[in-house]
mmCIF file of C-alpha atoms in Angstrom:
data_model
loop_
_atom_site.group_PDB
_atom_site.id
_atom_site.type_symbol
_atom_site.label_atom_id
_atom_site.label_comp_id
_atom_site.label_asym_id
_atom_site.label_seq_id
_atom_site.Cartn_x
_atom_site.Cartn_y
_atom_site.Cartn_z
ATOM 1 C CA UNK A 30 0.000 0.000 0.000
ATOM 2 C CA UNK A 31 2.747 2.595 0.647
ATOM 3 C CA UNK A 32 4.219 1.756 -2.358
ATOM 4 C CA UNK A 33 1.731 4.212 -4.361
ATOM 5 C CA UNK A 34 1.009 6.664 -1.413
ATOM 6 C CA UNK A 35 1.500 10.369 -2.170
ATOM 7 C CA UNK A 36 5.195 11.127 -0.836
ATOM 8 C CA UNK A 37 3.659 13.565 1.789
ATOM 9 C CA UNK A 38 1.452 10.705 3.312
ATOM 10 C CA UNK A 39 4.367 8.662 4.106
ATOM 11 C CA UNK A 40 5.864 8.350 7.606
ATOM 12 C CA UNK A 41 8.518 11.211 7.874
ATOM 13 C CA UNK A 42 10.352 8.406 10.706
ATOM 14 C CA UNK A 43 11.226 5.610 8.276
ATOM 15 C CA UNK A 44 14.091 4.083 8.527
ATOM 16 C CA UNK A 45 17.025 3.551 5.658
ATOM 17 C CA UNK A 46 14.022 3.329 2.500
ATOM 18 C CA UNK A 47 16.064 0.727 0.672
ATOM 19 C CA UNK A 48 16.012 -1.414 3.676
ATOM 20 C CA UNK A 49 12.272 -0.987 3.755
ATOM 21 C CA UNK A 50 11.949 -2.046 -0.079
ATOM 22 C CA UNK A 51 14.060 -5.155 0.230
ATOM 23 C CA UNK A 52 12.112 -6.563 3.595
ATOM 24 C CA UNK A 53 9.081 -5.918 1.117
ATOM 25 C CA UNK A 54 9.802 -7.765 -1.396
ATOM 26 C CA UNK A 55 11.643 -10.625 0.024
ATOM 27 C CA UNK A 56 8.610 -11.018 1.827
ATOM 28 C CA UNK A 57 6.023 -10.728 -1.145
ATOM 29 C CA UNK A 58 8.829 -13.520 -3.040
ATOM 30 C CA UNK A 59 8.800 -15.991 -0.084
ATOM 31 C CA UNK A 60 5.382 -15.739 0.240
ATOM 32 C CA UNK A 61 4.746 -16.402 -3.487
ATOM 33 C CA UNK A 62 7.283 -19.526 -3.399
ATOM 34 C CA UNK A 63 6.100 -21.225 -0.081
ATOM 35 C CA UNK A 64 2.306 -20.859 -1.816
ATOM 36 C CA UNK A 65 3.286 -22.131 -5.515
ATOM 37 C CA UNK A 66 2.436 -25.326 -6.170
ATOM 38 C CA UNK A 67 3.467 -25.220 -10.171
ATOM 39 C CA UNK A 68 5.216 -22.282 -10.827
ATOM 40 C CA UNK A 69 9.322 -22.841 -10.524
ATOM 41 C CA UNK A 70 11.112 -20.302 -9.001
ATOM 42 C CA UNK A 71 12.217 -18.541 -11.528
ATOM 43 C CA UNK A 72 8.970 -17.485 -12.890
ATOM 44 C CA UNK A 73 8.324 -16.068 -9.543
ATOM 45 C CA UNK A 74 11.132 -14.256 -9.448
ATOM 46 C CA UNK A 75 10.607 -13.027 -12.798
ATOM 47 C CA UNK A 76 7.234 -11.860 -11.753
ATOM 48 C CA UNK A 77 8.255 -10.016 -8.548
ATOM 49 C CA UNK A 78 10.864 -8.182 -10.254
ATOM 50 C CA UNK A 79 8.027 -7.470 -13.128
ATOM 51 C CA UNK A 80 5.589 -6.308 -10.580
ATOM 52 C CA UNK A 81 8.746 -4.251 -8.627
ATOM 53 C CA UNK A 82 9.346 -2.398 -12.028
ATOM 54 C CA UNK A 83 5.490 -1.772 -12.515
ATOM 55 C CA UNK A 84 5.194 -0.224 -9.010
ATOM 56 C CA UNK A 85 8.146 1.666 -9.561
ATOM 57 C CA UNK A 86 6.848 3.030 -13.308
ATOM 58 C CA UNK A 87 3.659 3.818 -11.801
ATOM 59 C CA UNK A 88 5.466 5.966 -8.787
ATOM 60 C CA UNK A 89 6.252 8.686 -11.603
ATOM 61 C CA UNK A 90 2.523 9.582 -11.572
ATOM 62 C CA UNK A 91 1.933 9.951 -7.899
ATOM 63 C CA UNK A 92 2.769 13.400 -5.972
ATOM 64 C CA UNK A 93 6.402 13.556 -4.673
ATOM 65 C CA UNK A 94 6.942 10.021 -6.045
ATOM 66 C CA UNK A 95 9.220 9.184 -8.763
ATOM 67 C CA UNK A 96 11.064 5.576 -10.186
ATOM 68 C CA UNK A 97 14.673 5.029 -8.496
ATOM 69 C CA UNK A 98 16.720 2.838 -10.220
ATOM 70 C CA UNK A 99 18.733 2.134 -6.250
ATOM 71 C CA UNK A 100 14.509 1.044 -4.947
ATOM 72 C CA UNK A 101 14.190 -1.419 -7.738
ATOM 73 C CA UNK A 102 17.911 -3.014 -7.047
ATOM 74 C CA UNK A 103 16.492 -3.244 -3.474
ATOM 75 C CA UNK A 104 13.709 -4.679 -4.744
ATOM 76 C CA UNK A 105 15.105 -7.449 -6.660
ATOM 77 C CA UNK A 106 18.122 -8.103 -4.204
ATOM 78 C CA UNK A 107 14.730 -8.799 -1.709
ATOM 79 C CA UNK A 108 13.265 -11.350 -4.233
ATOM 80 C CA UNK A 109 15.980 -12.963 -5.200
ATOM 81 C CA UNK A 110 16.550 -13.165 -0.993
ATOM 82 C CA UNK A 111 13.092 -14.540 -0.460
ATOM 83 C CA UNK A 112 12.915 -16.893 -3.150
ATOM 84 C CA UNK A 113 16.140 -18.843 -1.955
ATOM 85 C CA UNK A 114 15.259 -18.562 1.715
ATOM 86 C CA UNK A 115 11.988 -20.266 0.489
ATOM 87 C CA UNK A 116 12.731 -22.442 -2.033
ATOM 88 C CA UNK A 117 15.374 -23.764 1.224
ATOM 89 C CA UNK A 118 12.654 -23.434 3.994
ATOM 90 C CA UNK A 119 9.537 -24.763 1.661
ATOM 91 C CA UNK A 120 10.777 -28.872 2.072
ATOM 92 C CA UNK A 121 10.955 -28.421 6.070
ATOM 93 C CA UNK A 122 7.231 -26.191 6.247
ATOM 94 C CA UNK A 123 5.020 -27.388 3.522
ATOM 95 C CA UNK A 124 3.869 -30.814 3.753
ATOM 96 C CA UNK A 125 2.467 -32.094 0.081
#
Protein backbone atom coordinates (compact mmCIF):
# COMPACT_ATOMS: atom_id res chain seq x y z
CA UNK A 1 0.00 0.00 0.00
CA UNK A 2 2.75 2.59 0.65
CA UNK A 3 4.22 1.76 -2.36
CA UNK A 4 1.73 4.21 -4.36
CA UNK A 5 1.01 6.66 -1.41
CA UNK A 6 1.50 10.37 -2.17
CA UNK A 7 5.20 11.13 -0.84
CA UNK A 8 3.66 13.56 1.79
CA UNK A 9 1.45 10.70 3.31
CA UNK A 10 4.37 8.66 4.11
CA UNK A 11 5.86 8.35 7.61
CA UNK A 12 8.52 11.21 7.87
CA UNK A 13 10.35 8.41 10.71
CA UNK A 14 11.23 5.61 8.28
CA UNK A 15 14.09 4.08 8.53
CA UNK A 16 17.03 3.55 5.66
CA UNK A 17 14.02 3.33 2.50
CA UNK A 18 16.06 0.73 0.67
CA UNK A 19 16.01 -1.41 3.68
CA UNK A 20 12.27 -0.99 3.75
CA UNK A 21 11.95 -2.05 -0.08
CA UNK A 22 14.06 -5.16 0.23
CA UNK A 23 12.11 -6.56 3.59
CA UNK A 24 9.08 -5.92 1.12
CA UNK A 25 9.80 -7.76 -1.40
CA UNK A 26 11.64 -10.62 0.02
CA UNK A 27 8.61 -11.02 1.83
CA UNK A 28 6.02 -10.73 -1.15
CA UNK A 29 8.83 -13.52 -3.04
CA UNK A 30 8.80 -15.99 -0.08
CA UNK A 31 5.38 -15.74 0.24
CA UNK A 32 4.75 -16.40 -3.49
CA UNK A 33 7.28 -19.53 -3.40
CA UNK A 34 6.10 -21.23 -0.08
CA UNK A 35 2.31 -20.86 -1.82
CA UNK A 36 3.29 -22.13 -5.52
CA UNK A 37 2.44 -25.33 -6.17
CA UNK A 38 3.47 -25.22 -10.17
CA UNK A 39 5.22 -22.28 -10.83
CA UNK A 40 9.32 -22.84 -10.52
CA UNK A 41 11.11 -20.30 -9.00
CA UNK A 42 12.22 -18.54 -11.53
CA UNK A 43 8.97 -17.49 -12.89
CA UNK A 44 8.32 -16.07 -9.54
CA UNK A 45 11.13 -14.26 -9.45
CA UNK A 46 10.61 -13.03 -12.80
CA UNK A 47 7.23 -11.86 -11.75
CA UNK A 48 8.25 -10.02 -8.55
CA UNK A 49 10.86 -8.18 -10.25
CA UNK A 50 8.03 -7.47 -13.13
CA UNK A 51 5.59 -6.31 -10.58
CA UNK A 52 8.75 -4.25 -8.63
CA UNK A 53 9.35 -2.40 -12.03
CA UNK A 54 5.49 -1.77 -12.52
CA UNK A 55 5.19 -0.22 -9.01
CA UNK A 56 8.15 1.67 -9.56
CA UNK A 57 6.85 3.03 -13.31
CA UNK A 58 3.66 3.82 -11.80
CA UNK A 59 5.47 5.97 -8.79
CA UNK A 60 6.25 8.69 -11.60
CA UNK A 61 2.52 9.58 -11.57
CA UNK A 62 1.93 9.95 -7.90
CA UNK A 63 2.77 13.40 -5.97
CA UNK A 64 6.40 13.56 -4.67
CA UNK A 65 6.94 10.02 -6.04
CA UNK A 66 9.22 9.18 -8.76
CA UNK A 67 11.06 5.58 -10.19
CA UNK A 68 14.67 5.03 -8.50
CA UNK A 69 16.72 2.84 -10.22
CA UNK A 70 18.73 2.13 -6.25
CA UNK A 71 14.51 1.04 -4.95
CA UNK A 72 14.19 -1.42 -7.74
CA UNK A 73 17.91 -3.01 -7.05
CA UNK A 74 16.49 -3.24 -3.47
CA UNK A 75 13.71 -4.68 -4.74
CA UNK A 76 15.11 -7.45 -6.66
CA UNK A 77 18.12 -8.10 -4.20
CA UNK A 78 14.73 -8.80 -1.71
CA UNK A 79 13.26 -11.35 -4.23
CA UNK A 80 15.98 -12.96 -5.20
CA UNK A 81 16.55 -13.17 -0.99
CA UNK A 82 13.09 -14.54 -0.46
CA UNK A 83 12.91 -16.89 -3.15
CA UNK A 84 16.14 -18.84 -1.95
CA UNK A 85 15.26 -18.56 1.72
CA UNK A 86 11.99 -20.27 0.49
CA UNK A 87 12.73 -22.44 -2.03
CA UNK A 88 15.37 -23.76 1.22
CA UNK A 89 12.65 -23.43 3.99
CA UNK A 90 9.54 -24.76 1.66
CA UNK A 91 10.78 -28.87 2.07
CA UNK A 92 10.95 -28.42 6.07
CA UNK A 93 7.23 -26.19 6.25
CA UNK A 94 5.02 -27.39 3.52
CA UNK A 95 3.87 -30.81 3.75
CA UNK A 96 2.47 -32.09 0.08
Amino acid sequence: AMSLMPGKQLPKDLPWDKALHFIGYAGLAFLARMGSKKHPSWQIVIGCIAFSLLIEFLQQFIPNRGFEWLDLVANSLGVITGVVVGFLLKPYLVKE
